[in-house]
Amino acid sequence: MTVALSPDPEPGPASVPFHRADIDEQDIAAVVAVLRDGWLTTGERCREFEKRFAEHLGGGVQALAVNSCTSALHLALEALGIKRGDRVITSPYTFTATAEVLRYLGAHPVFADIDPATGNITADTVQEAWHRLTPAVRRRVRAVVPVHFAGLPCEMETLVELASRRGWSVVDDAAHALPAARHGKPIGTWGTATAFSFYATKTLCTGEGGMLVTADDAVAHRARVMRLHGIDRDSFARYRKADGWRYSVVAAGFKYNLTDVAAAMGITQLERLPELQRRRAAVAARYDEELGHLEGLRVPEAVPWGDEHAHHLYPLRVLAGRRVRDRFIEELAARGVMTSVHFIPLHLQPYYRDSYGLLPGDLPGATRLFDQEVSLPLFPGMTAGQVDQVLSAVPAALLAAGR
Ligand SMILES: *Cc1c(COP(=O)(O)O)cnc(C)c1O
């Protein structure tokens, strides 16, 4: 029997992937060491990762390792008592995880529009969304969930001020925002609670994983219990030695704990985070420099002085809109440059559109950015040659797309 061999790759330029995870020998050695120890699930590595993560944010917060950012968001909102019928104001310009966790609790998202220049909600758009609600529904708003799109921090000082004036909690979706800071203060220390993602494509990756960060002891305690089946270990801490088998279930919790295999990688990735960010920032700076003058394109806004951008994504805008943008993506692919679009906004997704009767024009900023956005390749291991290939493909693809 003959076995068909895989075909040779298509001739043409080598392709620049959209993303490639940066895993080095340290990460691999750390994971192998866990495998050799034999303690695979939540243990010492998770505790160490949590301790270092809290320190990385300057201390003064508790960090709880969990298996995803989605879990962290769910736990934070649950711990804050968000329940059936409550409303939470958030961004439509995000991944579905941000809003789906509200539905887990029976609460409903209220979408505030974004500024298409940044992709972020603002205190003004949150106010507008709140004003559009009926007085009875306004009283059910309990929290705001800002998303730091692409790694650019939201204007947290005004969002936090508005939230505290109205008695809302702030739970940031910081899946893109590690490391990031607003006015020199790290994202993770602004909101009542913050959720980070260590998904395979994120700036710190453990394959799957997340971190819930909060300075609120009650939130931390509840989330700690709920992340592992509603088991309250603290109530038995004093018996530890002889009574290690004893536990008490105080609520119907979740299975959201992180493994030590993932945490081991989290620790080594956290050590390398400044270097990984420097490399991503260098690629973004080249893109800004070389593409900023091209007619028909808009590069991301400059990062405000005193703020820190995580450079998770490089969201380029094709001003001619959807038809040209779609062709631009194909023309880039034909030149070996793989891209993505972030995001298909939630008000255009069938579930949210139909559940809440939303139209594209209800959130014009989000609809406009979606029509124009293309995320260029951006990852720490990008070579100078790959960056050059992107930079020469962009003007050519734009010309071809506009014809
Ligand atoms: C990736 C992502 C999430 C989900 O993160 P997980 O760790 O996969 O749960 C949530 N919000 C945004 C904005 C994301 O990009």
Short mmCIF file of C-alpha atoms and ligand atoms in Angstrom, two decimals:
data_model
loop_
_atom_site.label_atom_id
_atom_site.label_comp_id
_atom_site.label_asym_id
_atom_site.label_seq_id
_atom_site.Cartn_x
_atom_site.Cartn_y
_atom_site.Cartn_z
CA MET A 1 0.00 0.00 0.00
CA THR A 2 1.34 3.40 -0.87
CA VAL A 3 0.95 6.29 1.49
CA ALA A 4 0.30 9.70 -0.01
CA LEU A 5 2.92 12.21 1.06
CA SER A 6 1.84 15.68 2.06
CA PRO A 7 2.06 18.11 -0.84
CA ASP A 8 4.87 20.62 -0.97
CA PRO A 9 3.92 24.04 0.36
CA GLU A 10 2.55 26.49 -2.18
CA PRO A 11 5.33 28.43 -3.85
CA GLY A 12 5.46 32.10 -2.95
CA PRO A 13 6.67 34.19 -0.03
CA ALA A 14 7.09 32.42 3.33
CA SER A 15 4.07 33.17 5.39
CA VAL A 16 4.12 35.45 8.45
CA PRO A 17 1.76 33.89 10.99
CA PHE A 18 -0.68 36.12 12.84
CA HIS A 19 0.63 34.90 16.16
CA ARG A 20 3.14 32.49 17.61
CA ALA A 21 3.38 31.74 21.34
CA ASP A 22 6.78 32.54 22.84
CA ILE A 23 7.80 29.42 24.76
CA ASP A 24 11.45 29.20 25.77
CA GLU A 25 13.64 26.54 27.42
CA GLN A 26 12.92 28.00 30.87
CA ASP A 27 9.18 27.51 30.39
CA ILE A 28 9.75 23.97 29.14
CA ALA A 29 12.11 23.11 32.02
CA ALA A 30 9.61 24.49 34.56
CA VAL A 31 6.80 22.33 33.15
CA VAL A 32 9.04 19.25 32.99
CA ALA A 33 10.01 19.78 36.65
CA VAL A 34 6.32 19.68 37.63
CA LEU A 35 5.83 16.48 35.65
CA ARG A 36 8.80 14.95 37.47
CA ASP A 37 7.47 15.98 40.92
CA GLY A 38 4.14 14.35 40.19
CA TRP A 39 1.98 17.05 41.85
CA LEU A 40 0.08 18.11 38.74
CA THR A 41 -2.92 20.05 39.94
CA THR A 42 -3.27 23.13 42.17
CA GLY A 43 -0.39 23.25 44.63
CA GLU A 44 2.84 25.08 45.44
CA ARG A 45 3.36 26.44 41.91
CA CYS A 46 -0.08 28.03 41.88
CA ARG A 47 0.58 29.66 45.26
CA GLU A 48 3.96 30.93 44.03
CA PHE A 49 2.45 32.25 40.79
CA GLU A 50 -0.27 34.08 42.74
CA LYS A 51 2.27 35.62 45.11
CA ARG A 52 4.49 36.84 42.27
CA PHE A 53 1.56 38.11 40.24
CA ALA A 54 0.31 40.21 43.17
CA GLU A 55 3.86 41.54 43.66
CA HIS A 56 4.10 42.35 39.97
CA LEU A 57 1.07 44.64 40.43
CA GLY A 58 2.85 46.37 43.30
CA GLY A 59 1.30 44.40 46.17
CA GLY A 60 -1.83 45.44 48.06
CA VAL A 61 -3.98 43.00 46.06
CA GLN A 62 -4.82 39.33 46.28
CA ALA A 63 -4.33 37.21 43.18
CA LEU A 64 -6.29 33.98 42.64
CA ALA A 65 -5.10 31.63 39.91
CA VAL A 66 -7.94 30.12 37.88
CA ASN A 67 -8.31 28.15 34.66
CA SER A 68 -9.38 31.10 32.45
CA CYS A 69 -10.21 34.78 32.30
CA THR A 70 -13.82 33.75 31.73
CA SER A 71 -13.78 31.92 35.09
CA ALA A 72 -12.17 34.93 36.77
CA LEU A 73 -14.90 37.26 35.44
CA HIS A 74 -17.63 34.84 36.51
CA LEU A 75 -16.15 34.43 40.00
CA ALA A 76 -15.71 38.18 40.48
CA LEU A 77 -19.28 39.01 39.46
CA GLU A 78 -20.67 36.15 41.55
CA ALA A 79 -18.65 37.28 44.57
CA LEU A 80 -20.02 40.81 44.12
CA GLY A 81 -23.54 39.40 44.34
CA ILE A 82 -24.59 40.05 40.72
CA LYS A 83 -27.79 38.10 40.29
CA ARG A 84 -30.83 37.42 38.15
CA GLY A 85 -32.28 40.54 36.55
CA ASP A 86 -29.29 42.77 37.38
CA ARG A 87 -27.77 44.90 34.63
CA VAL A 88 -24.05 45.36 33.99
CA ILE A 89 -22.72 47.98 31.59
CA THR A 90 -19.95 46.70 29.34
CA SER A 91 -18.30 47.00 25.95
CA PRO A 92 -19.70 45.38 22.80
CA TYR A 93 -16.17 45.51 21.38
CA THR A 94 -14.92 42.30 22.95
CA PHE A 95 -14.99 38.54 22.94
CA THR A 96 -18.26 36.92 23.99
CA ALA A 97 -16.74 35.76 27.31
CA THR A 98 -17.06 39.29 28.73
CA ALA A 99 -20.86 39.29 28.42
CA GLU A 100 -21.69 35.57 28.59
CA VAL A 101 -20.63 35.42 32.26
CA LEU A 102 -23.45 37.87 33.06
CA ARG A 103 -25.91 35.42 31.53
CA TYR A 104 -24.46 32.60 33.72
CA LEU A 105 -25.78 34.65 36.66
CA GLY A 106 -29.08 35.58 35.01
CA ALA A 107 -27.95 39.21 34.68
CA HIS A 108 -28.05 41.18 31.41
CA PRO A 109 -25.39 43.18 29.58
CA VAL A 110 -26.07 46.82 28.69
CA PHE A 111 -23.69 47.80 25.92
CA ALA A 112 -22.02 51.21 26.05
CA ASP A 113 -20.53 52.34 22.75
CA ILE A 114 -16.80 52.58 22.23
CA ASP A 115 -14.67 55.40 20.92
CA PRO A 116 -13.64 54.04 17.49
CA ALA A 117 -10.27 55.76 17.88
CA THR A 118 -9.37 53.52 20.85
CA GLY A 119 -11.88 50.64 20.91
CA ASN A 120 -12.62 51.47 24.56
CA ILE A 121 -15.77 52.54 26.40
CA THR A 122 -15.57 55.89 28.20
CA ALA A 123 -17.38 57.47 31.14
CA ASP A 124 -19.39 59.48 28.57
CA THR A 125 -20.56 56.45 26.58
CA VAL A 126 -21.38 54.61 29.83
CA GLN A 127 -23.47 57.61 30.94
CA GLU A 128 -25.28 57.66 27.58
CA ALA A 129 -26.06 53.94 27.82
CA TRP A 130 -27.38 54.44 31.36
CA HIS A 131 -29.52 57.43 30.29
CA ARG A 132 -31.16 55.34 27.55
CA LEU A 133 -32.50 52.89 30.17
CA THR A 134 -35.86 53.37 31.83
CA PRO A 135 -35.67 54.61 35.46
CA ALA A 136 -36.71 51.16 36.75
CA VAL A 137 -33.96 49.42 34.78
CA ARG A 138 -31.38 52.07 35.75
CA ARG A 139 -31.82 51.04 39.37
CA ARG A 140 -30.85 47.48 38.47
CA VAL A 141 -27.41 48.46 37.13
CA ARG A 142 -24.86 47.02 39.53
CA ALA A 143 -21.50 47.15 37.83
CA VAL A 144 -19.44 48.25 34.84
CA VAL A 145 -17.02 45.92 33.03
CA PRO A 146 -14.44 47.88 31.00
CA VAL A 147 -12.36 46.02 28.42
CA HIS A 148 -8.89 47.40 27.67
CA PHE A 149 -8.98 46.80 23.93
CA ALA A 150 -5.71 45.59 22.37
CA GLY A 151 -3.91 46.44 25.63
CA LEU A 152 -4.61 50.18 25.67
CA PRO A 153 -5.95 51.08 29.13
CA CYS A 154 -9.40 52.61 29.44
CA GLU A 155 -9.64 56.03 31.13
CA MET A 156 -10.04 54.34 34.49
CA GLU A 157 -10.02 57.50 36.64
CA THR A 158 -13.27 58.73 35.08
CA LEU A 159 -14.89 55.27 34.92
CA VAL A 160 -14.06 54.55 38.57
CA GLU A 161 -15.29 57.99 39.60
CA LEU A 162 -18.60 57.51 37.77
CA ALA A 163 -19.02 54.01 39.19
CA SER A 164 -18.40 55.10 42.76
CA ARG A 165 -20.81 58.03 42.36
CA ARG A 166 -23.52 55.60 41.22
CA GLY A 167 -22.63 52.81 43.64
CA TRP A 168 -21.49 50.36 40.96
CA SER A 169 -18.61 47.91 41.17
CA VAL A 170 -15.91 47.92 38.48
CA VAL A 171 -14.70 44.56 37.16
CA ASP A 172 -12.16 45.01 34.39
CA ASP A 173 -11.69 42.49 31.64
CA ALA A 174 -7.91 42.78 31.37
CA ALA A 175 -7.48 39.83 28.98
CA HIS A 176 -5.42 42.14 26.72
CA ALA A 177 -3.90 44.35 29.39
CA LEU A 178 -0.86 42.66 30.93
CA PRO A 179 1.24 44.58 31.61
CA ALA A 180 -0.59 47.88 31.31
CA ALA A 181 -1.04 50.99 33.40
CA ARG A 182 -3.19 54.10 33.45
CA HIS A 183 -1.52 57.25 34.82
CA GLY A 184 1.29 55.03 36.07
CA LYS A 185 -1.07 52.83 38.11
CA PRO A 186 -1.20 49.19 36.95
CA ILE A 187 -4.33 47.73 35.41
CA GLY A 188 -5.38 45.27 38.09
CA THR A 189 -5.31 47.90 40.84
CA TRP A 190 -8.05 50.22 39.52
CA GLY A 191 -11.22 48.15 39.56
CA THR A 192 -12.99 46.36 42.42
CA ALA A 193 -11.71 43.21 40.71
CA THR A 194 -9.76 42.50 37.52
CA ALA A 195 -9.61 39.40 35.33
CA PHE A 196 -6.52 38.45 33.31
CA SER A 197 -6.18 35.75 30.64
CA PHE A 198 -3.28 33.36 30.01
CA TYR A 199 -4.91 31.83 26.93
CA ALA A 200 -2.50 30.59 24.24
CA THR A 201 -2.53 33.88 22.27
CA LYS A 202 -2.31 36.31 25.19
CA THR A 203 0.74 38.31 26.32
CA LEU A 204 1.47 35.84 29.15
CA CYS A 205 0.45 32.36 28.11
CA THR A 206 0.01 29.08 29.93
CA GLY A 207 -2.15 27.46 27.22
CA GLU A 208 -5.28 28.02 29.29
CA GLY A 209 -5.36 30.00 32.50
CA GLY A 210 -6.39 33.20 34.19
CA MET A 211 -5.99 35.34 37.30
CA LEU A 212 -8.56 37.14 39.41
CA VAL A 213 -7.08 40.13 41.22
CA THR A 214 -8.81 42.17 43.91
CA ALA A 215 -8.02 44.30 46.94
CA ASP A 216 -11.43 43.46 48.42
CA ASP A 217 -11.03 40.73 51.06
CA ALA A 218 -14.69 39.66 50.93
CA VAL A 219 -14.56 39.24 47.14
CA ALA A 220 -11.28 37.31 47.43
CA HIS A 221 -12.68 35.02 50.12
CA ARG A 222 -15.88 34.22 48.25
CA ALA A 223 -14.04 33.66 44.94
CA ARG A 224 -11.49 31.41 46.65
CA VAL A 225 -14.29 29.22 47.98
CA MET A 226 -16.25 29.21 44.72
CA ARG A 227 -13.31 28.45 42.43
CA LEU A 228 -13.04 24.94 43.90
CA HIS A 229 -16.50 23.44 44.41
CA GLY A 230 -17.59 25.78 47.21
CA ILE A 231 -15.17 24.13 49.61
CA ASP A 232 -14.16 26.31 52.52
CA ARG A 233 -10.65 25.18 53.41
CA ASP A 234 -10.00 28.06 55.78
CA SER A 235 -12.54 26.78 58.27
CA PHE A 236 -10.37 23.68 58.67
CA ALA A 237 -6.97 25.31 58.39
CA ARG A 238 -6.38 24.86 62.09
CA TYR A 239 -6.76 21.07 61.76
CA ARG A 240 -4.36 20.86 58.78
CA LYS A 241 -1.92 18.37 60.21
CA ALA A 242 -3.97 15.45 61.38
CA ASP A 243 -7.26 16.31 59.72
CA GLY A 244 -6.14 16.91 56.13
CA TRP A 245 -8.97 14.75 54.79
CA ARG A 246 -11.71 16.96 56.28
CA TYR A 247 -13.46 19.62 54.20
CA SER A 248 -16.75 21.41 54.24
CA VAL A 249 -18.88 22.40 51.28
CA VAL A 250 -20.53 25.75 51.97
CA ALA A 251 -21.93 26.54 48.49
CA ALA A 252 -22.52 24.96 45.09
CA GLY A 253 -19.21 26.13 43.64
CA PHE A 254 -17.37 25.74 40.35
CA LYS A 255 -14.35 23.80 39.05
CA TYR A 256 -12.15 26.74 38.10
CA ASN A 257 -8.77 25.93 39.68
CA LEU A 258 -5.49 26.20 37.73
CA THR A 259 -3.05 23.29 37.40
CA ASP A 260 0.52 23.46 38.69
CA VAL A 261 1.66 22.51 35.18
CA ALA A 262 0.20 25.78 33.88
CA ALA A 263 1.30 27.81 36.91
CA ALA A 264 4.93 26.68 36.46
CA MET A 265 4.90 28.23 32.98
CA GLY A 266 3.10 31.27 34.35
CA ILE A 267 5.97 31.91 36.77
CA THR A 268 8.67 31.77 34.07
CA GLN A 269 6.57 33.77 31.61
CA LEU A 270 5.95 36.44 34.27
CA GLU A 271 9.74 36.74 34.75
CA ARG A 272 10.13 37.31 31.00
CA LEU A 273 7.11 39.59 30.67
CA PRO A 274 9.04 42.92 30.51
CA GLU A 275 11.28 41.51 27.76
CA LEU A 276 8.32 40.06 25.83
CA GLN A 277 6.54 43.41 26.06
CA ARG A 278 9.64 45.31 24.87
CA ARG A 279 9.78 43.08 21.78
CA ARG A 280 6.07 43.55 21.01
CA ALA A 281 6.39 47.31 21.57
CA ALA A 282 9.34 47.46 19.14
CA VAL A 283 7.24 45.81 16.40
CA ALA A 284 4.32 48.18 17.08
CA ALA A 285 6.68 51.18 16.93
CA ARG A 286 7.98 50.09 13.50
CA TYR A 287 4.42 49.70 12.24
CA ASP A 288 3.50 53.17 13.59
CA GLU A 289 6.54 54.73 11.96
CA GLU A 290 6.23 53.08 8.56
CA LEU A 291 2.45 52.97 8.14
CA GLY A 292 1.44 56.21 9.85
CA HIS A 293 1.75 58.28 6.68
CA LEU A 294 -0.13 55.92 4.32
CA GLU A 295 -3.27 57.43 2.90
CA GLY A 296 -6.39 55.38 3.59
CA LEU A 297 -5.00 53.77 6.73
CA ARG A 298 -5.01 54.84 10.33
CA VAL A 299 -2.52 53.49 12.85
CA PRO A 300 -3.54 53.22 16.54
CA GLU A 301 -3.68 56.39 18.64
CA ALA A 302 -0.47 57.31 20.42
CA VAL A 303 -0.38 56.01 23.98
CA PRO A 304 -1.10 58.89 26.39
CA TRP A 305 1.86 60.09 28.44
CA GLY A 306 2.11 58.12 31.71
CA ASP A 307 0.10 55.18 30.38
CA GLU A 308 1.49 51.76 29.52
CA HIS A 309 0.17 49.71 26.59
CA ALA A 310 0.44 45.90 26.66
CA HIS A 311 0.60 45.72 22.82
CA HIS A 312 -1.44 42.54 22.71
CA LEU A 313 -2.86 43.53 19.29
CA TYR A 314 -1.97 46.00 16.56
CA PRO A 315 -5.37 47.22 15.34
CA LEU A 316 -4.91 48.96 11.99
CA ARG A 317 -7.90 50.75 10.41
CA VAL A 318 -8.78 50.73 6.71
CA LEU A 319 -10.75 53.95 6.40
CA ALA A 320 -12.60 52.93 3.21
CA GLY A 321 -14.58 50.42 5.26
CA ARG A 322 -15.74 46.86 5.10
CA ARG A 323 -15.55 45.99 1.39
CA VAL A 324 -12.00 47.28 0.96
CA ARG A 325 -10.97 45.94 4.39
CA ASP A 326 -12.14 42.45 3.45
CA ARG A 327 -10.20 42.55 0.17
CA PHE A 328 -7.16 44.01 1.96
CA ILE A 329 -7.15 40.91 4.22
CA GLU A 330 -7.19 38.62 1.16
CA GLU A 331 -4.47 40.64 -0.58
CA LEU A 332 -2.29 40.46 2.55
CA ALA A 333 -2.82 36.69 2.74
CA ALA A 334 -1.80 36.39 -0.93
CA ARG A 335 1.44 38.12 0.12
CA GLY A 336 1.94 35.66 2.97
CA VAL A 337 0.74 37.96 5.77
CA MET A 338 -1.84 36.41 8.09
CA THR A 339 -4.16 38.77 9.95
CA SER A 340 -7.27 38.71 12.07
CA VAL A 341 -10.20 41.02 12.86
CA HIS A 342 -10.95 42.08 16.43
CA PHE A 343 -13.79 41.93 17.15
CA ILE A 344 -17.10 41.05 15.57
CA PRO A 345 -18.91 43.24 18.11
CA LEU A 346 -21.39 41.49 20.35
CA HIS A 347 -24.40 43.54 19.19
CA LEU A 348 -23.89 42.01 15.70
CA GLN A 349 -23.65 38.43 17.02
CA PRO A 350 -26.93 36.53 16.63
CA TYR A 351 -27.34 35.72 20.33
CA TYR A 352 -26.98 39.28 21.66
CA ARG A 353 -28.57 40.90 18.60
CA ASP A 354 -31.70 38.75 18.87
CA SER A 355 -31.93 38.58 22.68
CA TYR A 356 -31.75 42.35 23.06
CA GLY A 357 -33.12 43.49 19.68
CA LEU A 358 -29.93 45.36 18.78
CA LEU A 359 -29.25 47.05 15.43
CA PRO A 360 -25.84 48.00 13.95
CA GLY A 361 -26.74 51.69 14.33
CA ASP A 362 -27.39 51.34 18.06
CA LEU A 363 -23.63 51.26 18.69
CA PRO A 364 -22.22 53.24 15.77
CA GLY A 365 -18.67 53.52 17.15
CA ALA A 366 -18.36 49.75 17.53
CA THR A 367 -19.92 49.10 14.11
CA ARG A 368 -17.55 51.60 12.47
CA LEU A 369 -14.41 50.16 14.06
CA PHE A 370 -15.49 46.64 13.11
CA ASP A 371 -15.93 47.72 9.47
CA GLN A 372 -12.38 49.12 9.38
CA GLU A 373 -10.27 46.95 11.68
CA VAL A 374 -7.47 44.55 10.70
CA SER A 375 -5.09 43.17 13.35
CA LEU A 376 -1.55 42.82 11.96
CA PRO A 377 0.85 40.09 13.12
CA LEU A 378 2.35 41.03 16.49
CA PHE A 379 4.27 38.59 18.64
CA PRO A 380 7.56 38.68 20.57
CA GLY A 381 9.42 36.29 18.27
CA MET A 382 8.78 38.29 15.07
CA THR A 383 11.99 38.61 13.07
CA ALA A 384 13.14 41.79 11.35
CA GLY A 385 12.51 40.00 8.04
CA GLN A 386 8.93 39.19 9.01
CA VAL A 387 8.27 42.80 10.04
CA ASP A 388 9.74 43.97 6.72
CA GLN A 389 7.53 41.53 4.84
CA VAL A 390 4.43 42.95 6.56
CA LEU A 391 5.57 46.51 5.89
CA SER A 392 6.09 45.89 2.19
CA ALA A 393 2.86 43.87 1.84
CA VAL A 394 0.61 46.53 3.41
CA PRO A 395 0.87 49.31 0.77
CA ALA A 396 0.74 46.82 -2.10
CA ALA A 397 -2.28 45.02 -0.64
CA LEU A 398 -4.03 48.32 0.02
CA LEU A 399 -3.52 49.43 -3.58
CA ALA A 400 -4.82 46.10 -4.89
CA ALA A 401 -7.80 46.13 -2.50
CA GLY A 402 -8.85 49.62 -3.55
CA ARG A 403 -8.90 48.86 -7.28
C1 LIG B 1 -9.30 36.06 25.43
C2 LIG B 1 -10.35 36.95 25.97
C3 LIG B 1 -11.20 36.55 27.02
C4 LIG B 1 -11.29 35.14 27.49
O1 LIG B 1 -10.12 34.67 28.07
P1 LIG B 1 -10.05 33.12 28.47
O2 LIG B 1 -8.82 33.04 29.33
O3 LIG B 1 -9.93 32.35 27.20
O4 LIG B 1 -11.29 32.80 29.21
C5 LIG B 1 -12.04 37.48 27.58
N1 LIG B 1 -12.08 38.74 27.13
C6 LIG B 1 -11.31 39.18 26.12
C7 LIG B 1 -11.39 40.59 25.69
C8 LIG B 1 -10.43 38.28 25.48
O5 LIG B 1 -9.69 38.68 24.45
#
